One Martini backbone bead per residue (centre of mass of N, CA, C, O) as a GRO file, in nm:
protein
  322
    1UNK     BB    1  -6.779  -1.989   0.752
    2UNK     BB    2  -6.589  -1.684   0.734
    3UNK     BB    3  -6.359  -1.428   0.858
    4UNK     BB    4  -6.278  -1.208   0.968
    5UNK     BB    5  -6.010  -0.913   0.867
    6UNK     BB    6  -5.799  -0.728   1.103
    7UNK     BB    7  -5.615  -0.413   0.977
    8UNK     BB    8  -5.379  -0.249   1.073
    9UNK     BB    9  -5.282   0.092   0.985
   10UNK     BB   10  -4.997   0.290   1.041
   11UNK     BB   11  -5.037   0.625   0.967
   12UNK     BB   12  -4.900   0.961   1.003
   13UNK     BB   13  -5.125   1.065   0.846
   14UNK     BB   14  -5.311   1.091   0.593
   15UNK     BB   15  -5.540   0.893   0.428
   16UNK     BB   16  -5.558   0.935   0.112
   17UNK     BB   17  -5.375   0.777   0.011
   18UNK     BB   18  -5.361   0.497   0.106
   19UNK     BB   19  -5.668   0.487  -0.049
   20UNK     BB   20  -5.593   0.520  -0.316
   21UNK     BB   21  -5.341   0.332  -0.356
   22UNK     BB   22  -5.392   0.063  -0.165
   23UNK     BB   23  -5.716   0.003  -0.086
   24UNK     BB   24  -5.864   0.033  -0.378
   25UNK     BB   25  -5.707  -0.225  -0.523
   26UNK     BB   26  -5.717  -0.438  -0.336
   27UNK     BB   27  -6.034  -0.469  -0.323
   28UNK     BB   28  -6.069  -0.495  -0.675
   29UNK     BB   29  -5.890  -0.703  -0.694
   30UNK     BB   30  -6.048  -0.951  -0.516
   31UNK     BB   31  -6.298  -0.917  -0.620
   32UNK     BB   32  -6.220  -1.026  -0.907
   33UNK     BB   33  -6.097  -1.308  -0.758
   34UNK     BB   34  -6.338  -1.380  -0.553
   35UNK     BB   35  -6.225  -1.343  -0.245
   36UNK     BB   36  -6.478  -1.191  -0.124
   37UNK     BB   37  -6.717  -1.124   0.133
   38UNK     BB   38  -6.648  -0.831   0.231
   39UNK     BB   39  -6.579  -0.494   0.315
   40UNK     BB   40  -6.406  -0.206   0.490
   41UNK     BB   41  -6.319   0.118   0.647
   42UNK     BB   42  -6.126   0.282   0.909
   43UNK     BB   43  -6.058   0.575   1.142
   44UNK     BB   44  -5.774   0.573   1.365
   45UNK     BB   45  -5.607   0.631   1.726
   46UNK     BB   46  -5.543   0.406   1.857
   47UNK     BB   47  -5.207   0.380   1.913
   48UNK     BB   48  -5.237   0.560   1.637
   49UNK     BB   49  -5.296   0.665   1.306
   50UNK     BB   50  -5.504   0.453   1.159
   51UNK     BB   51  -5.630   0.166   0.953
   52UNK     BB   52  -5.927   0.001   0.958
   53UNK     BB   53  -5.870  -0.286   0.775
   54UNK     BB   54  -6.186  -0.516   0.630
   55UNK     BB   55  -6.183  -0.909   0.571
   56UNK     BB   56  -6.407  -1.087   0.373
   57UNK     BB   57  -6.375  -1.404   0.268
   58UNK     BB   58  -6.562  -1.586   0.121
   59UNK     BB   59  -6.377  -1.844   0.209
   60UNK     BB   60  -6.170  -1.998   0.428
   61UNK     BB   61  -5.963  -2.098   0.186
   62UNK     BB   62  -5.931  -1.789   0.085
   63UNK     BB   63  -5.764  -1.656   0.273
   64UNK     BB   64  -5.435  -1.689   0.231
   65UNK     BB   65  -5.479  -1.491  -0.013
   66UNK     BB   66  -5.571  -1.222   0.130
   67UNK     BB   67  -5.329  -1.215   0.294
   68UNK     BB   68  -5.166  -1.139   0.048
   69UNK     BB   69  -5.237  -0.924  -0.111
   70UNK     BB   70  -5.234  -0.755   0.136
   71UNK     BB   71  -4.957  -0.746   0.217
   72UNK     BB   72  -4.832  -0.697  -0.018
   73UNK     BB   73  -4.981  -0.408  -0.103
   74UNK     BB   74  -4.852  -0.266   0.166
   75UNK     BB   75  -4.602  -0.251   0.172
   76UNK     BB   76  -4.586  -0.126  -0.142
   77UNK     BB   77  -4.673   0.165  -0.009
   78UNK     BB   78  -4.474   0.188   0.217
   79UNK     BB   79  -4.179   0.212   0.070
   80UNK     BB   80  -4.316   0.399  -0.119
   81UNK     BB   81  -4.500   0.626   0.094
   82UNK     BB   82  -4.407   0.692   0.378
   83UNK     BB   83  -4.508   0.850   0.684
   84UNK     BB   84  -4.299   1.163   0.768
   85UNK     BB   85  -4.463   1.180   1.048
   86UNK     BB   86  -4.449   1.154   1.355
   87UNK     BB   87  -4.585   0.999   1.656
   88UNK     BB   88  -4.714   1.184   1.900
   89UNK     BB   89  -4.708   1.486   1.851
   90UNK     BB   90  -4.775   1.704   1.974
   91UNK     BB   91  -5.145   1.806   1.902
   92UNK     BB   92  -5.150   1.517   1.927
   93UNK     BB   93  -5.106   1.434   2.182
   94UNK     BB   94  -5.319   1.589   2.299
   95UNK     BB   95  -5.576   1.474   2.177
   96UNK     BB   96  -5.510   1.173   2.275
   97UNK     BB   97  -5.545   1.277   2.575
   98UNK     BB   98  -5.860   1.327   2.525
   99UNK     BB   99  -5.942   1.052   2.413
  100UNK     BB  100  -5.824   0.845   2.618
  101UNK     BB  101  -6.031   0.975   2.870
  102UNK     BB  102  -6.283   0.954   2.721
  103UNK     BB  103  -6.271   0.654   2.640
  104UNK     BB  104  -6.138   0.578   2.941
  105UNK     BB  105  -6.287   0.655   3.241
  106UNK     BB  106  -6.227   0.462   3.457
  107UNK     BB  107  -5.914   0.422   3.290
  108UNK     BB  108  -5.629   0.286   3.167
  109UNK     BB  109  -5.516   0.100   3.038
  110UNK     BB  110  -5.209  -0.078   3.068
  111UNK     BB  111  -5.161  -0.171   2.777
  112UNK     BB  112  -5.188   0.120   2.698
  113UNK     BB  113  -4.937   0.213   2.872
  114UNK     BB  114  -4.677   0.382   2.967
  115UNK     BB  115  -4.481   0.485   3.265
  116UNK     BB  116  -4.661   0.809   3.209
  117UNK     BB  117  -4.958   0.755   3.106
  118UNK     BB  118  -4.927   0.693   2.786
  119UNK     BB  119  -4.979   0.635   2.520
  120UNK     BB  120  -4.937   0.402   2.323
  121UNK     BB  121  -4.745   0.330   2.029
  122UNK     BB  122  -4.707   0.266   1.710
  123UNK     BB  123  -4.532   0.226   1.447
  124UNK     BB  124  -4.474   0.350   1.187
  125UNK     BB  125  -4.528   0.187   0.910
  126UNK     BB  126  -4.752  -0.028   0.965
  127UNK     BB  127  -4.879  -0.360   1.064
  128UNK     BB  128  -5.144  -0.552   1.251
  129UNK     BB  129  -5.368  -0.820   1.340
  130UNK     BB  130  -5.699  -0.778   1.485
  131UNK     BB  131  -5.915  -0.825   1.614
  132UNK     BB  132  -6.287  -0.851   1.609
  133UNK     BB  133  -6.547  -0.657   1.713
  134UNK     BB  134  -6.828  -0.587   1.718
  135UNK     BB  135  -7.129  -0.420   1.779
  136UNK     BB  136  -7.391  -0.559   1.946
  137UNK     BB  137  -7.514  -0.278   2.105
  138UNK     BB  138  -7.512  -0.073   1.824
  139UNK     BB  139  -7.677  -0.193   1.626
  140UNK     BB  140  -7.887  -0.529   1.736
  141UNK     BB  141  -7.693  -0.733   1.729
  142UNK     BB  142  -7.599  -1.008   1.461
  143UNK     BB  143  -7.835  -0.838   1.281
  144UNK     BB  144  -7.716  -0.576   1.308
  145UNK     BB  145  -7.402  -0.606   1.231
  146UNK     BB  146  -7.450  -0.736   0.908
  147UNK     BB  147  -7.597  -0.470   0.839
  148UNK     BB  148  -7.325  -0.321   0.853
  149UNK     BB  149  -7.181  -0.450   0.686
  150UNK     BB  150  -7.327  -0.359   0.421
  151UNK     BB  151  -7.317  -0.059   0.467
  152UNK     BB  152  -6.980  -0.056   0.527
  153UNK     BB  153  -6.937  -0.135   0.184
  154UNK     BB  154  -7.100   0.089   0.049
  155UNK     BB  155  -6.955   0.347   0.207
  156UNK     BB  156  -6.656   0.278   0.088
  157UNK     BB  157  -6.723   0.299  -0.190
  158UNK     BB  158  -6.816   0.574  -0.225
  159UNK     BB  159  -6.585   0.737  -0.086
  160UNK     BB  160  -6.345   0.605  -0.269
  161UNK     BB  161  -6.464   0.777  -0.491
  162UNK     BB  162  -6.412   1.037  -0.368
  163UNK     BB  163  -6.130   1.038  -0.338
  164UNK     BB  164  -6.038   0.972  -0.587
  165UNK     BB  165  -6.292   1.199  -0.768
  166UNK     BB  166  -6.185   1.458  -0.564
  167UNK     BB  167  -6.147   1.768  -0.376
  168UNK     BB  168  -6.114   1.616  -0.061
  169UNK     BB  169  -5.870   1.825   0.038
  170UNK     BB  170  -6.077   2.060   0.066
  171UNK     BB  171  -6.249   2.185   0.302
  172UNK     BB  172  -6.487   2.188   0.151
  173UNK     BB  173  -6.568   1.984  -0.047
  174UNK     BB  174  -6.556   1.798   0.265
  175UNK     BB  175  -6.815   1.962   0.364
  176UNK     BB  176  -7.024   1.920   0.099
  177UNK     BB  177  -6.991   1.608   0.099
  178UNK     BB  178  -7.112   1.549   0.391
  179UNK     BB  179  -7.364   1.713   0.406
  180UNK     BB  180  -7.475   1.512   0.129
  181UNK     BB  181  -7.479   1.312   0.241
  182UNK     BB  182  -7.661   1.317   0.519
  183UNK     BB  183  -7.892   1.431   0.391
  184UNK     BB  184  -7.996   1.147   0.236
  185UNK     BB  185  -8.024   0.977   0.454
  186UNK     BB  186  -8.157   1.149   0.702
  187UNK     BB  187  -8.380   1.206   0.478
  188UNK     BB  188  -8.484   0.930   0.462
  189UNK     BB  189  -8.503   0.831   0.776
  190UNK     BB  190  -8.678   1.142   0.821
  191UNK     BB  191  -8.928   1.237   0.612
  192UNK     BB  192  -8.942   1.508   0.826
  193UNK     BB  193  -8.853   1.801   0.851
  194UNK     BB  194  -8.879   1.828   1.169
  195UNK     BB  195  -8.730   1.563   1.262
  196UNK     BB  196  -8.469   1.599   1.087
  197UNK     BB  197  -8.419   1.886   1.268
  198UNK     BB  198  -8.399   1.765   1.554
  199UNK     BB  199  -8.171   1.556   1.491
  200UNK     BB  200  -7.940   1.775   1.452
  201UNK     BB  201  -7.946   1.884   1.722
  202UNK     BB  202  -7.885   1.617   1.843
  203UNK     BB  203  -7.605   1.586   1.726
  204UNK     BB  204  -7.508   1.838   1.809
  205UNK     BB  205  -7.562   1.761   2.135
  206UNK     BB  206  -7.362   1.504   2.147
  207UNK     BB  207  -7.073   1.689   2.089
  208UNK     BB  208  -7.105   1.825   2.331
  209UNK     BB  209  -7.150   1.612   2.551
  210UNK     BB  210  -6.872   1.479   2.488
  211UNK     BB  211  -6.678   1.732   2.488
  212UNK     BB  212  -6.680   1.846   2.752
  213UNK     BB  213  -6.377   2.026   2.811
  214UNK     BB  214  -6.271   2.077   2.528
  215UNK     BB  215  -6.108   2.180   2.207
  216UNK     BB  216  -6.334   2.010   1.978
  217UNK     BB  217  -6.541   2.213   2.039
  218UNK     BB  218  -6.719   2.465   1.849
  219UNK     BB  219  -6.963   2.804   1.849
  220UNK     BB  220  -6.839   3.084   1.769
  221UNK     BB  221  -6.818   3.014   1.447
  222UNK     BB  222  -7.075   2.938   1.353
  223UNK     BB  223  -7.221   3.215   1.293
  224UNK     BB  224  -7.053   3.334   1.111
  225UNK     BB  225  -7.021   3.058   0.877
  226UNK     BB  226  -7.287   3.057   0.795
  227UNK     BB  227  -7.376   3.336   0.632
  228UNK     BB  228  -7.138   3.196   0.361
  229UNK     BB  229  -7.338   2.918   0.339
  230UNK     BB  230  -7.675   2.930   0.360
  231UNK     BB  231  -7.761   2.947   0.052
  232UNK     BB  232  -7.657   2.698  -0.070
  233UNK     BB  233  -7.713   2.487   0.105
  234UNK     BB  234  -8.023   2.539   0.087
  235UNK     BB  235  -8.054   2.465  -0.210
  236UNK     BB  236  -7.936   2.193  -0.161
  237UNK     BB  237  -8.102   2.085   0.035
  238UNK     BB  238  -8.386   2.091  -0.051
  239UNK     BB  239  -8.292   1.934  -0.370
  240UNK     BB  240  -8.241   1.656  -0.166
  241UNK     BB  241  -8.537   1.628  -0.022
  242UNK     BB  242  -8.744   1.667  -0.298
  243UNK     BB  243  -8.626   1.370  -0.417
  244UNK     BB  244  -8.657   1.191  -0.182
  245UNK     BB  245  -8.971   1.235  -0.120
  246UNK     BB  246  -9.003   1.165  -0.408
  247UNK     BB  247  -8.837   0.911  -0.560
  248UNK     BB  248  -8.569   1.043  -0.726
  249UNK     BB  249  -8.268   0.946  -0.703
  250UNK     BB  250  -8.191   0.961  -0.939
  251UNK     BB  251  -8.154   1.298  -1.017
  252UNK     BB  252  -7.938   1.300  -0.852
  253UNK     BB  253  -7.650   1.359  -0.843
  254UNK     BB  254  -7.398   1.150  -0.882
  255UNK     BB  255  -7.269   1.088  -0.603
  256UNK     BB  256  -7.569   1.058  -0.465
  257UNK     BB  257  -7.697   0.815  -0.644
  258UNK     BB  258  -7.648   0.569  -0.513
  259UNK     BB  259  -7.693   0.658  -0.206
  260UNK     BB  260  -7.978   0.689  -0.223
  261UNK     BB  261  -8.044   0.357  -0.326
  262UNK     BB  262  -7.948   0.275  -0.079
  263UNK     BB  263  -8.091   0.418   0.172
  264UNK     BB  264  -8.365   0.291   0.081
  265UNK     BB  265  -8.299   0.014   0.127
  266UNK     BB  266  -8.168   0.031   0.452
  267UNK     BB  267  -8.458   0.097   0.543
  268UNK     BB  268  -8.583  -0.116   0.533
  269UNK     BB  269  -8.408  -0.330   0.646
  270UNK     BB  270  -8.434  -0.212   0.907
  271UNK     BB  271  -8.701  -0.244   0.996
  272UNK     BB  272  -8.675  -0.562   0.935
  273UNK     BB  273  -8.448  -0.612   1.127
  274UNK     BB  274  -8.428  -0.815   1.458
  275UNK     BB  275  -8.444  -0.777   1.770
  276UNK     BB  276  -8.274  -0.502   1.821
  277UNK     BB  277  -8.506  -0.339   2.064
  278UNK     BB  278  -8.545  -0.101   1.993
  279UNK     BB  279  -8.789   0.163   1.974
  280UNK     BB  280  -8.579   0.334   1.754
  281UNK     BB  281  -8.438   0.204   1.470
  282UNK     BB  282  -8.370   0.478   1.295
  283UNK     BB  283  -8.240   0.654   1.506
  284UNK     BB  284  -8.015   0.480   1.620
  285UNK     BB  285  -7.858   0.415   1.328
  286UNK     BB  286  -7.783   0.655   1.247
  287UNK     BB  287  -7.590   0.794   1.383
  288UNK     BB  288  -7.348   0.575   1.320
  289UNK     BB  289  -7.416   0.589   0.990
  290UNK     BB  290  -7.287   0.855   1.014
  291UNK     BB  291  -7.018   0.844   1.107
  292UNK     BB  292  -6.879   0.677   1.013
  293UNK     BB  293  -6.884   0.823   0.695
  294UNK     BB  294  -6.732   1.030   0.814
  295UNK     BB  295  -6.469   0.909   0.881
  296UNK     BB  296  -6.419   0.812   0.610
  297UNK     BB  297  -6.379   1.140   0.535
  298UNK     BB  298  -6.203   1.260   0.765
  299UNK     BB  299  -6.430   1.377   0.936
  300UNK     BB  300  -6.429   1.551   1.232
  301UNK     BB  301  -6.610   1.618   1.495
  302UNK     BB  302  -6.577   1.922   1.421
  303UNK     BB  303  -6.693   1.892   1.208
  304UNK     BB  304  -6.977   1.706   1.274
  305UNK     BB  305  -7.075   1.985   1.481
  306UNK     BB  306  -7.125   2.175   1.243
  307UNK     BB  307  -7.259   2.073   1.069
  308UNK     BB  308  -7.550   1.987   1.198
  309UNK     BB  309  -7.581   2.291   1.247
  310UNK     BB  310  -7.615   2.385   1.001
  311UNK     BB  311  -7.865   2.212   0.912
  312UNK     BB  312  -8.076   2.250   1.135
  313UNK     BB  313  -8.076   2.579   1.070
  314UNK     BB  314  -8.177   2.560   0.755
  315UNK     BB  315  -8.449   2.391   0.857
  316UNK     BB  316  -8.542   2.602   0.999
  317UNK     BB  317  -8.520   2.856   0.802
  318UNK     BB  318  -8.707   2.734   0.606
  319UNK     BB  319  -8.919   2.723   0.734
  320UNK     BB  320  -8.996   2.952   0.835
  321UNK     BB  321  -9.065   3.074   0.536
  322UNK     BB  322  -9.262   2.910   0.487
   0.00000   0.00000   0.00000
């Protein structure tokens, strides 16, 4: 079997141009050439903002061609449209310090810090190959990781289509898109409305506990912002959950239709997952599945906390009203 290639593309700017003009066309070309058996990406911050692009050649013999296509596409993009922001200055340096401390509570690894104890940064507009390190404990062993990789490919394709066709650079559009994708997947995994509400409550509280003592998570503004979106958000959430609950994903709005069908298939695969070690695999895996799709959208931790608060409150107030 072929091995995953992991490319880290360090790009100190909003990753949307990199995704639209480089990553999406590269994946299409590799698939058209029948060179890929899998693909996905995530956004990350360690060593500086970057896109982690994962490509799995169809066979070991295809690996040189995949490397050549990828390196040529990334090099062309970085030469044509380099990121102009400096790595790790001002607010970003403060953000990296917070995330770095949270990532390594036992102490900062010596190989990742400079002489002042701050996180080392890779050169802007550069890329490098890194080891691919699957998170077996998080996703339920080898079979769970294989399922996650399958899901991540669909998540990547859904987000790349949204980034290429929707105005996700506008905050209301980004948050609305993320909220609807979250509702479809979570509503499929947790069809009971009370259990779904409790899930979003726990999801919201998780980010608060994880980032207690930082300024990454706010609460005071949530109540003020809720009144401005509650009616429209409630209407959309109710419509989505009604269709999902009746198994009518084909009637979801266009960009959600394929996502809804995928969510149904994913749920069935999770329930059939062997040797996962989870008491409740649907709940255990839903959280990282949601988080990684939001990550691909470039929604922040603060955004996720806010959206989960909104969704829980909308669901709770709908139940009370009913």
